[in-house]
Amino acid sequence: MAIEVRDVNKSFGTTPVLRDVSIDVESGSLTALLGPSGGGKSTLLRVIAGLEQPDTGTVMISGVDATRLSPQRRNVGFVFQHYAAFKHLSVFRNVAFGLEIRKRPKDEIRKRVMELLELVHLEKMADRYPSQLSGGQRQRMALARALAVEPEVLLLDEPFGALDAQVRKELRTWLRRLHDEVHVTTVFVTHDQEEAIEVADTIVVLANGAVEQVGSPAEVYDNPANPFVMRFLGPVTEIGGSLVRPHDIEISTTPTEGATEATVSRIVRLGFEVRVELEIAGQEAWVQVTRGFAERLALQPGDTVNVRPNPGSRSLALSAV
Amino acid sequence: MAKPRLSRWGLRTLALVYLLFLLVLPVGLIIWRTFGAGLGPFFDALTSPSAVHAFQVTLTVALWAVVANTIFGIGASILLVRHRFPGKRLLNALIDLPMAVSPVVVGLALILVYGRYSPVGGLLESWGVQVIFSTPGMVLATVFVSLPLVVRAVVPVLEELGDEQEQAAHTLGASRLQAFRRITLPGIRSALAYGVVLCLARSLGEYGAVAVVSGRLVDQTQTLTLFVEERFQNFDQPAAFAAATALALIAVITLLLTKLLRPKD
């Protein structure tokens, strides 16, 4: 295991932010800490880095108890949401920082820094200053800087959170490819479930300072441990007292076994998919279907249809409230 | 909205006349009187042994005060911005105290604590350290009156800088000292220089507190400001005006320096 977190508790004042958190991160994996803001995921990452001290519990990095080690001695790479670029240093000196601190020979530093700048596609920007870079470039520089010291683990705190949607998507794919190349154990924090599903091998869902579920993206999406995880990982709707994914619902104009009667209240066309809004016994629900399917059924607001969860899909029974 | 022509011109004239009588006329007259008899007497007056000595005393006192306030200023700023501790608000308020207290009061208070007949002063005297009527006392007085300048220049910049860069440096293997030297110090450099120059200007021009604690001993504890006053009282106007002009010139130079160094926002 690259990282083992055991029974970590942490409070800010009287507010608990981490409650008995235990996670294992496998060597060479790419793990996402996913959860709503205020769920404690950034704090957990900072506890792993040594930037915060846990009140109780232990953190092991590569088999060594690092709980009381300063961040300086943990050999972790940390990437901040707002880059934390050293503004007075050039891109080259930013990346070289950790190596200069370690007093490596000049030639070695130059070689390593240029390699890393090539890896993050910034080799032509070596002499620029952070203020002359775009957000995406700054974040790639920060990543190269963190990788320069060959860290045991790479920790990224909402790395793409400050970037606009387009750059975000590009960097996401790029991070995945980079990880396949470099293989350093990586943990990143995000509140974007799509980002977590697309990039990570393992997702840790955190809410209210506690781990809700750990698993591969497919596991947490298809077999959510509880309604919270199911809601957080993707769209849900409620049919017959169960939570169902709206794309896992069969809809037909003829009565079917186990189906519920519903009235179509609205039809919204969103490009290739169509959102059919329904009313079932006074409750609102919706179903996601393809455009072709919707056209074949020729649904109109006011129609009565029969809906039931796909036999193969998983739904979560909601206990009566 | 355009103001009526009359009131606009009226305001301008008023401001100019105000500054003329308050600033331009007095300083201009001093310079005119100084150089009225040419450059020769000016240099003669400034190179007399007493004047040279006063220069030396002023420089010594000001330099020590600047060194002390720079070190204290950086330390106090980091303490105020980066740390949380009980009594922080009190420290913050105390730092501004010298702005409110009259320098003469500062001088008297220092005599009460460090004078020969006080316990602290007596103890120091028994170790051979004379504070009052000597350089240490004058440095203390100057440090006191110029205390807030470095802190107040550095604190806002340190706040804006944030601590993420320092944290990044730590995760990259930098010790506290390395992070301070390589990251924090360059980040606050221009604000620090601005505060130091302000502090220097204030220290060079200090009169009240130094007048009290120095005992005004000619050729011993006489600073340039005290020299101006003493020469003037003794009807040696050329020397008084020459030294006054020198002080004004130093002030103008430091003012220009602060303009150059003022952190851009």
XYZ file of C-alpha atoms in Angstrom:
586
model
C 0.000 0.000 0.000
C 1.303 3.457 -0.860
C -0.921 5.253 1.621
C -2.727 3.829 4.632
C -4.934 6.182 6.601
C -6.231 4.715 9.865
C -9.045 6.064 12.056
C -8.235 9.687 11.406
C -10.283 12.287 13.276
C -9.905 16.006 12.823
C -11.914 18.959 14.085
C -11.619 22.648 13.401
C -12.672 24.139 16.709
C -15.812 22.228 17.642
C -16.704 21.270 14.053
C -15.651 17.730 13.150
C -14.338 17.590 9.564
C -13.001 14.019 9.507
C -14.643 11.216 11.466
C -12.882 7.848 11.811
C -11.615 7.972 8.258
C -9.658 4.928 7.068
C -8.583 4.454 3.465
C -5.967 2.432 1.593
C -4.414 3.668 -1.588
C -2.694 1.056 -3.732
C 0.739 1.726 -5.170
C 0.569 3.125 -8.673
C -3.179 3.758 -8.557
C -5.064 6.911 -9.434
C -7.599 7.560 -6.709
C -10.267 10.234 -6.540
C -11.562 11.663 -3.270
C -15.061 12.624 -4.321
C -17.689 14.446 -2.333
C -19.635 17.629 -1.860
C -17.746 20.709 -0.715
C -17.321 20.797 3.036
C -17.225 16.994 3.086
C -13.664 16.863 4.378
C -11.902 15.623 1.246
C -9.415 18.523 1.001
C -8.671 18.204 4.716
C -7.979 14.485 4.276
C -5.580 15.240 1.429
C -3.827 17.894 3.543
C -3.560 15.403 6.427
C -1.850 12.955 4.059
C 0.540 15.708 2.944
C 1.266 16.803 6.512
C -0.165 20.280 5.957
C -2.742 19.484 8.663
C -2.233 17.390 11.785
C -4.931 14.805 12.568
C -6.323 14.934 16.131
C -6.173 11.131 16.323
C -5.259 8.335 13.919
C -2.253 7.515 11.786
C -0.998 8.070 8.248
C 1.450 5.595 6.720
C 3.245 6.465 3.488
C 5.077 3.576 1.769
C 4.962 1.590 4.994
C 6.484 4.353 7.127
C 4.481 6.025 9.891
C 4.374 9.623 8.702
C 1.795 10.934 11.179
C 4.255 13.176 13.007
C 6.526 13.921 10.047
C 6.602 17.484 8.709
C 5.532 17.956 5.069
C 9.177 18.705 4.335
C 10.145 15.106 5.165
C 7.202 13.203 3.635
C 8.364 13.336 0.044
C 4.904 13.978 -1.350
C 4.105 16.123 -4.352
C 1.250 18.527 -3.717
C -0.649 20.494 -6.345
C -2.912 23.306 -5.148
C -6.184 24.421 -6.687
C -4.840 27.930 -7.200
C -1.431 26.682 -8.445
C 0.664 28.272 -5.641
C 3.147 29.252 -8.344
C 6.295 30.967 -7.081
C 5.561 34.300 -8.702
C 9.085 35.711 -8.546
C 10.691 32.657 -10.166
C 10.701 31.630 -13.838
C 8.951 28.443 -14.936
C 12.334 26.718 -14.994
C 13.234 27.834 -11.452
C 9.763 26.875 -10.202
C 10.231 23.305 -11.413
C 13.844 23.259 -10.236
C 12.913 24.428 -6.720
C 12.769 21.034 -5.003
C 15.972 19.888 -6.698
C 17.792 23.068 -5.719
C 16.704 22.548 -2.112
C 18.149 19.027 -2.344
C 21.405 20.523 -3.653
C 21.542 18.368 -6.781
C 24.284 19.178 -9.300
C 23.414 21.929 -11.801
C 23.646 19.706 -14.913
C 21.368 17.112 -13.394
C 18.823 19.798 -12.434
C 18.835 21.268 -15.943
C 18.381 17.863 -17.547
C 15.578 16.762 -15.223
C 13.713 20.081 -15.411
C 13.796 20.117 -19.217
C 12.531 16.518 -19.294
C 9.626 17.440 -17.046
C 8.819 20.595 -18.985
C 8.641 18.452 -22.115
C 6.362 16.010 -20.317
C 3.934 18.837 -19.497
C 4.434 20.542 -22.886
C 5.979 23.698 -21.439
C 9.520 23.327 -22.810
C 9.172 26.589 -24.755
C 7.973 28.479 -21.669
C 11.000 27.767 -19.451
C 12.051 31.415 -19.190
C 8.595 32.870 -18.712
C 7.150 33.908 -15.384
C 3.943 32.428 -13.950
C 2.075 35.695 -14.588
C 2.718 35.191 -18.319
C 1.047 31.754 -18.361
C -2.604 30.756 -18.694
C -4.322 28.918 -15.847
C -3.910 25.543 -17.526
C -0.224 26.167 -18.177
C 0.322 27.255 -14.588
C -1.295 24.086 -13.330
C 0.865 21.945 -15.624
C 3.912 23.819 -14.315
C 2.792 23.105 -10.740
C 2.448 19.437 -11.652
C 5.951 19.320 -13.146
C 7.255 21.047 -10.020
C 5.625 18.436 -7.795
C 6.925 15.559 -9.949
C 10.485 16.933 -10.022
C 11.342 15.592 -6.573
C 10.175 12.070 -7.539
C 7.550 11.952 -4.791
C 6.254 8.722 -3.267
C 2.740 9.999 -3.816
C 1.271 12.846 -5.824
C -1.597 14.725 -4.184
C -3.800 17.105 -6.167
C -6.312 19.365 -4.437
C -9.119 20.195 -6.890
C -6.433 20.591 -9.552
C -8.769 21.756 -12.290
C -11.246 23.596 -10.091
C -10.082 27.073 -11.071
C -10.048 26.394 -14.833
C -12.816 26.901 -17.365
C -14.812 23.928 -18.626
C -12.937 23.441 -21.908
C -9.430 23.443 -20.396
C -10.723 21.290 -17.557
C -11.776 18.529 -19.916
C -8.481 18.644 -21.799
C -6.390 18.491 -18.649
C -8.481 15.633 -17.290
C -7.701 13.400 -20.257
C -4.129 14.588 -20.186
C -3.755 13.743 -16.458
C -5.034 10.218 -17.132
C -2.471 9.750 -19.920
C 0.295 11.283 -17.819
C -0.465 8.846 -15.029
C -0.265 5.919 -17.448
C 3.202 7.202 -18.395
C 4.599 8.108 -14.983
C 2.825 5.556 -12.729
C 3.228 7.587 -9.565
C 0.586 6.858 -6.918
C -1.850 9.730 -7.299
C -4.726 10.980 -5.159
C -6.852 13.857 -6.341
C -9.736 15.717 -4.777
C -12.773 16.665 -6.803
C -16.419 17.481 -6.327
C -17.157 16.659 -9.968
C -18.392 13.062 -10.271
C -17.840 13.037 -14.027
C -14.194 13.971 -13.516
C -13.769 11.238 -10.905
C -15.430 8.579 -13.083
C -13.438 9.532 -16.164
C -9.995 9.807 -14.572
C -9.771 7.567 -11.511
C -9.243 3.801 -10.998
C -10.709 4.023 -7.528
C -13.221 6.444 -6.106
C -13.529 7.243 -2.406
C -16.817 8.972 -1.688
C -16.600 11.284 1.335
C -19.479 13.156 2.904
C -19.746 14.917 6.242
C -16.244 13.832 7.112
C -16.892 10.098 6.739
C -16.180 7.562 3.978
C -19.456 6.553 2.344
C -18.083 4.085 -0.190
C -14.859 2.957 -1.865
C -14.729 1.206 -5.213
C -14.037 1.374 -8.915
C -16.012 3.977 -10.879
C -18.313 1.240 -12.237
C -18.910 -0.171 -8.744
C -19.836 3.096 -7.102
C -21.979 4.105 -10.071
C -23.785 0.785 -10.523
C -23.831 -0.456 -6.929
C -24.051 2.593 -4.736
C -23.920 1.766 -1.048
C -26.660 4.184 -0.103
C -29.025 6.782 -1.559
C -26.487 9.555 -0.907
C -23.821 7.922 -3.077
C -26.386 7.084 -5.754
C -27.598 10.680 -5.876
C -24.101 12.105 -5.845
C -22.708 9.965 -8.657
C -25.322 10.603 -11.246
C -28.897 11.562 -12.023
C -31.622 9.706 -10.107
C -35.376 9.691 -10.044
C -37.892 8.086 -7.750
C -40.308 5.427 -8.952
C -42.444 3.278 -6.684
C -40.466 4.132 -3.573
C -37.121 3.271 -5.174
C -34.238 5.383 -6.455
C -33.498 4.567 -10.088
C -31.212 6.030 -12.715
C -33.445 7.754 -15.288
C -31.760 5.857 -18.140
C -32.602 2.551 -16.427
C -36.341 2.909 -16.805
C -38.482 1.151 -19.392
C -41.325 3.169 -20.748
C -44.178 1.722 -22.839
C -47.618 2.701 -23.992
C -49.065 -0.763 -23.268
C -49.490 -2.243 -19.788
C -46.460 -4.319 -18.701
C -45.936 -6.648 -15.767
C -44.716 -4.823 -12.657
C -45.134 -1.431 -14.256
C -46.633 1.704 -12.752
C -49.002 4.036 -14.544
C -47.713 7.560 -15.123
C -48.862 10.728 -16.877
C -46.483 12.561 -19.212
C -46.243 16.178 -18.047
C -43.492 17.542 -20.300
C -41.052 16.453 -22.980
C -37.663 18.203 -23.190
C -35.371 17.574 -26.161
C -31.665 17.903 -25.243
C -29.846 17.057 -28.478
C -29.513 13.306 -28.816
C -31.405 12.547 -25.618
C -34.904 13.307 -24.552
C -36.079 13.936 -21.054
C -39.606 12.742 -20.385
C -41.080 14.291 -17.266
C -43.783 12.254 -15.588
C -46.250 12.424 -12.779
C -46.819 9.238 -10.826
C -49.553 9.420 -8.190
C -48.875 13.108 -7.568
C -45.077 12.657 -7.491
C -42.691 13.951 -10.090
C -40.229 11.663 -11.867
C -38.358 11.669 -15.135
C -36.996 9.219 -17.652
C -34.109 9.644 -20.038
C -34.604 8.061 -23.453
C -32.911 8.336 -26.819
C -34.352 10.617 -29.440
C -35.212 7.743 -31.793
C -37.073 5.907 -29.063
C -39.067 9.007 -28.125
C -40.035 9.572 -31.753
C -41.204 5.970 -32.151
C -43.453 6.281 -29.107
C -44.695 9.715 -30.295
C -45.384 10.813 -26.733
C -47.433 13.916 -26.026
C -47.959 15.744 -22.724
C -51.063 14.277 -21.064
C -50.479 10.717 -22.389
C -50.673 7.847 -19.980
C -47.712 5.472 -20.053
C -46.387 2.500 -18.074
C -42.961 2.680 -16.498
C -40.789 0.164 -14.641
C -37.127 -0.121 -13.746
C -35.039 -2.112 -16.246
C -34.983 -5.733 -15.036
C -31.154 -5.795 -15.141
C -30.599 -2.459 -13.409
C -30.135 -1.783 -9.769
C -32.427 0.412 -7.774
C -32.280 1.404 -4.144
C -35.339 1.066 -1.977
C -35.962 4.221 -0.013
C -37.175 3.555 3.492
C -40.457 5.246 4.230
C -39.857 8.781 5.434
C -20.976 66.459 -13.643
C -18.903 69.570 -14.389
C -18.420 71.929 -11.508
C -18.952 75.629 -12.058
C -15.786 77.285 -13.314
C -15.562 79.721 -10.470
C -15.627 77.159 -7.665
C -13.114 74.940 -9.472
C -10.605 77.768 -9.768
C -11.435 78.927 -6.274
C -10.617 75.505 -4.813
C -7.369 75.278 -6.732
C -6.235 78.691 -5.604
C -7.149 77.932 -2.028
C -5.165 74.689 -2.032
C -2.143 76.358 -3.604
C -2.165 79.322 -1.228
C -2.534 76.963 1.717
C 0.474 74.910 0.610
C 2.424 78.075 -0.247
C 2.222 79.477 3.263
C 2.529 76.145 4.991
C 5.171 74.370 2.978
C 6.746 76.165 0.057
C 7.464 79.487 1.747
C 9.145 78.132 4.917
C 11.244 75.515 3.130
C 12.043 77.905 0.307
C 13.168 80.580 2.764
C 15.441 78.142 4.560
C 17.068 77.119 1.313
C 17.358 80.761 0.216
C 18.951 81.753 3.523
C 21.284 78.736 3.342
C 22.601 79.497 -0.090
C 22.168 83.276 0.151
C 25.911 83.702 0.672
C 26.918 81.026 -1.843
C 27.955 77.400 -1.496
C 31.131 78.124 0.503
C 29.532 79.021 3.836
C 27.113 76.105 3.412
C 29.925 73.570 3.210
C 31.905 75.348 5.917
C 28.954 75.134 8.265
C 28.395 71.465 7.514
C 32.048 70.455 7.887
C 32.588 72.012 11.307
C 33.583 69.338 13.854
C 30.287 69.688 15.753
C 28.215 69.323 12.572
C 30.199 66.285 11.391
C 29.816 64.705 14.816
C 26.089 65.376 14.794
C 25.896 63.686 11.391
C 27.702 60.655 12.738
C 25.464 60.413 15.807
C 22.333 60.736 13.663
C 23.513 58.040 11.267
C 24.527 55.643 14.056
C 21.246 56.026 15.892
C 19.151 55.822 12.721
C 20.947 52.744 11.387
C 20.591 50.803 14.652
C 16.959 51.798 14.885
C 16.318 50.695 11.298
C 18.054 47.354 11.862
C 16.060 46.734 15.051
C 12.765 47.736 13.474
C 13.383 45.693 10.322
C 14.000 42.523 12.291
C 11.135 43.208 14.685
C 8.916 44.332 11.804
C 9.351 41.135 9.787
C 8.935 38.962 12.877
C 5.847 40.788 14.130
C 4.263 40.791 10.655
C 4.680 37.034 10.263
C 3.357 36.535 13.790
C 0.305 38.712 13.092
C -0.510 37.274 9.669
C 0.499 33.620 9.863
C -0.173 32.649 13.458
C -3.091 32.543 15.825
C -2.375 33.101 19.490
C -4.014 34.646 22.535
C -3.146 38.337 22.805
C -2.808 38.828 19.057
C -5.221 41.749 19.006
C -3.368 43.331 21.901
C -0.056 43.041 20.020
C -1.699 44.526 16.951
C -2.948 47.483 18.981
C 0.355 47.969 20.824
C 2.252 48.257 17.550
C 0.219 51.354 16.686
C 0.777 52.930 20.103
C 3.860 54.971 19.065
C 1.671 56.774 16.514
C -0.532 58.049 19.307
C 1.985 58.818 22.051
C 3.876 62.110 21.922
C 7.643 61.563 21.463
C 8.360 63.711 24.531
C 6.283 61.322 26.637
C 8.264 58.420 25.148
C 11.493 60.108 26.185
C 10.313 60.740 29.726
C 9.028 57.166 30.042
C 12.397 55.799 28.915
C 14.167 57.944 31.517
C 11.811 56.563 34.181
C 12.727 52.983 33.243
C 16.376 53.284 32.254
C 17.517 56.380 34.193
C 20.388 56.021 36.649
C 18.087 56.084 39.697
C 15.600 53.488 38.462
C 16.081 49.768 39.279
C 16.592 48.714 35.648
C 18.835 51.643 34.786
C 20.820 51.173 38.004
C 21.361 47.490 37.270
C 22.528 48.225 33.714
C 24.791 50.980 35.061
C 26.410 48.505 37.455
C 27.254 46.380 34.401
C 28.798 49.427 32.769
C 25.987 50.122 30.327
C 24.761 53.676 30.309
C 21.434 54.008 28.499
C 20.126 57.479 29.185
C 22.243 60.429 27.937
C 23.989 57.958 25.664
C 23.567 56.184 22.313
C 21.556 53.148 23.589
C 18.867 55.435 24.987
C 18.679 57.430 21.785
C 18.399 54.237 19.756
C 15.633 53.000 22.072
C 13.727 56.267 21.691
C 14.087 56.206 17.913
C 13.098 52.543 17.696
C 9.983 53.325 19.706
C 8.760 56.204 17.547
C 9.411 54.413 14.241
C 8.176 51.001 15.390
C 4.944 50.684 13.349
C 6.351 51.699 9.968
C 7.857 48.395 8.795
C 5.036 46.286 10.269
C 2.314 48.378 8.671
C 4.050 48.255 5.283
C 4.609 44.487 5.340
C 1.392 43.115 6.902
C -1.007 43.817 3.993
C 1.402 42.373 1.427
C 2.004 39.286 3.528
C -1.758 38.840 3.854
C -2.251 39.128 0.122
C 0.621 36.763 -0.585
C -1.165 33.976 1.347
C 0.584 30.899 2.673
C 0.067 28.468 -0.211
C 3.419 29.272 -1.791
C 5.108 28.590 1.546
C 3.203 25.314 1.902
C 4.198 24.331 -1.620
C 7.827 25.044 -0.714
C 7.484 22.837 2.398
C 6.079 19.920 0.412
C 9.022 20.306 -1.977
C 11.410 19.778 0.923
C 12.136 23.326 2.087
C 12.642 23.976 5.805
C 10.931 26.948 7.448
C 14.050 29.053 7.036
C 14.516 28.038 3.388
C 10.872 28.777 2.612
C 11.214 32.165 4.282
C 14.407 33.080 2.445
C 13.447 31.754 -0.970
C 9.700 32.387 -1.059
C 8.397 34.762 1.624
C 11.185 37.327 1.574
C 11.183 37.842 -2.222
C 7.397 38.107 -2.025
C 7.468 40.980 0.465
C 10.685 42.550 -0.814
C 9.322 45.796 -2.200
C 6.943 46.370 0.716
C 9.778 45.714 3.134
C 12.062 48.178 1.321
C 9.284 50.753 1.424
C 8.831 50.270 5.163
C 12.578 50.429 5.799
C 12.962 53.697 3.886
C 10.016 55.228 5.756
C 11.551 54.041 9.009
C 14.913 55.533 8.031
C 13.321 58.886 7.186
C 11.449 58.946 10.484
C 14.588 57.988 12.423
C 16.769 60.653 10.794
C 14.248 63.376 11.552
C 13.308 62.347 15.109
C 13.587 65.226 17.566
C 11.336 65.099 20.649
C 12.088 61.727 22.197
C 15.781 61.945 21.369
C 15.953 65.472 22.815
C 14.720 64.174 26.163
C 16.856 61.033 26.487
C 20.055 62.421 24.956
C 20.575 65.246 27.425
C 21.598 67.354 24.389
C 25.314 67.048 25.106
C 27.131 68.962 22.358
C 29.701 66.829 20.533
C 28.500 63.774 22.439
C 24.831 62.978 22.043
C 23.851 65.740 19.668
C 22.016 64.552 16.572
C 21.502 66.670 13.470
C 18.029 67.820 14.519
C 19.344 68.772 17.954
C 22.264 70.541 16.271
C 19.868 72.692 14.236
C 17.976 73.686 17.371
C 21.129 74.391 19.411
C 22.833 76.459 16.683
C 19.659 78.468 16.179
C 19.372 79.219 19.907
C 22.988 80.398 19.874
C 22.384 82.833 16.996
C 24.536 80.786 14.607
C 21.941 80.971 11.894
C 24.137 79.927 8.925
C 24.977 76.613 10.611
C 21.355 76.051 11.676
C 20.046 76.729 8.168
C 22.722 74.642 6.486
C 21.960 71.639 8.690
C 18.229 72.177 8.229
C 18.684 72.196 4.459
C 20.743 69.019 4.676
C 17.921 67.351 6.649
C 15.369 68.564 4.127
C 17.473 67.198 1.268
C 17.732 63.811 2.943
C 13.965 63.866 3.424
C 13.395 64.661 -0.247
C 15.705 61.841 -1.308
C 13.959 59.309 0.923
C 10.612 60.577 -0.332
C 11.723 59.919 -3.901
C 12.947 56.482 -2.865
C 9.589 55.621 -1.321
C 7.874 56.721 -4.525
C 10.115 54.337 -6.452
C 9.637 51.493 -3.987
C 5.959 51.873 -3.205
C 4.316 48.495 -3.869
C 2.293 48.695 -7.043
C -1.338 47.681 -6.685
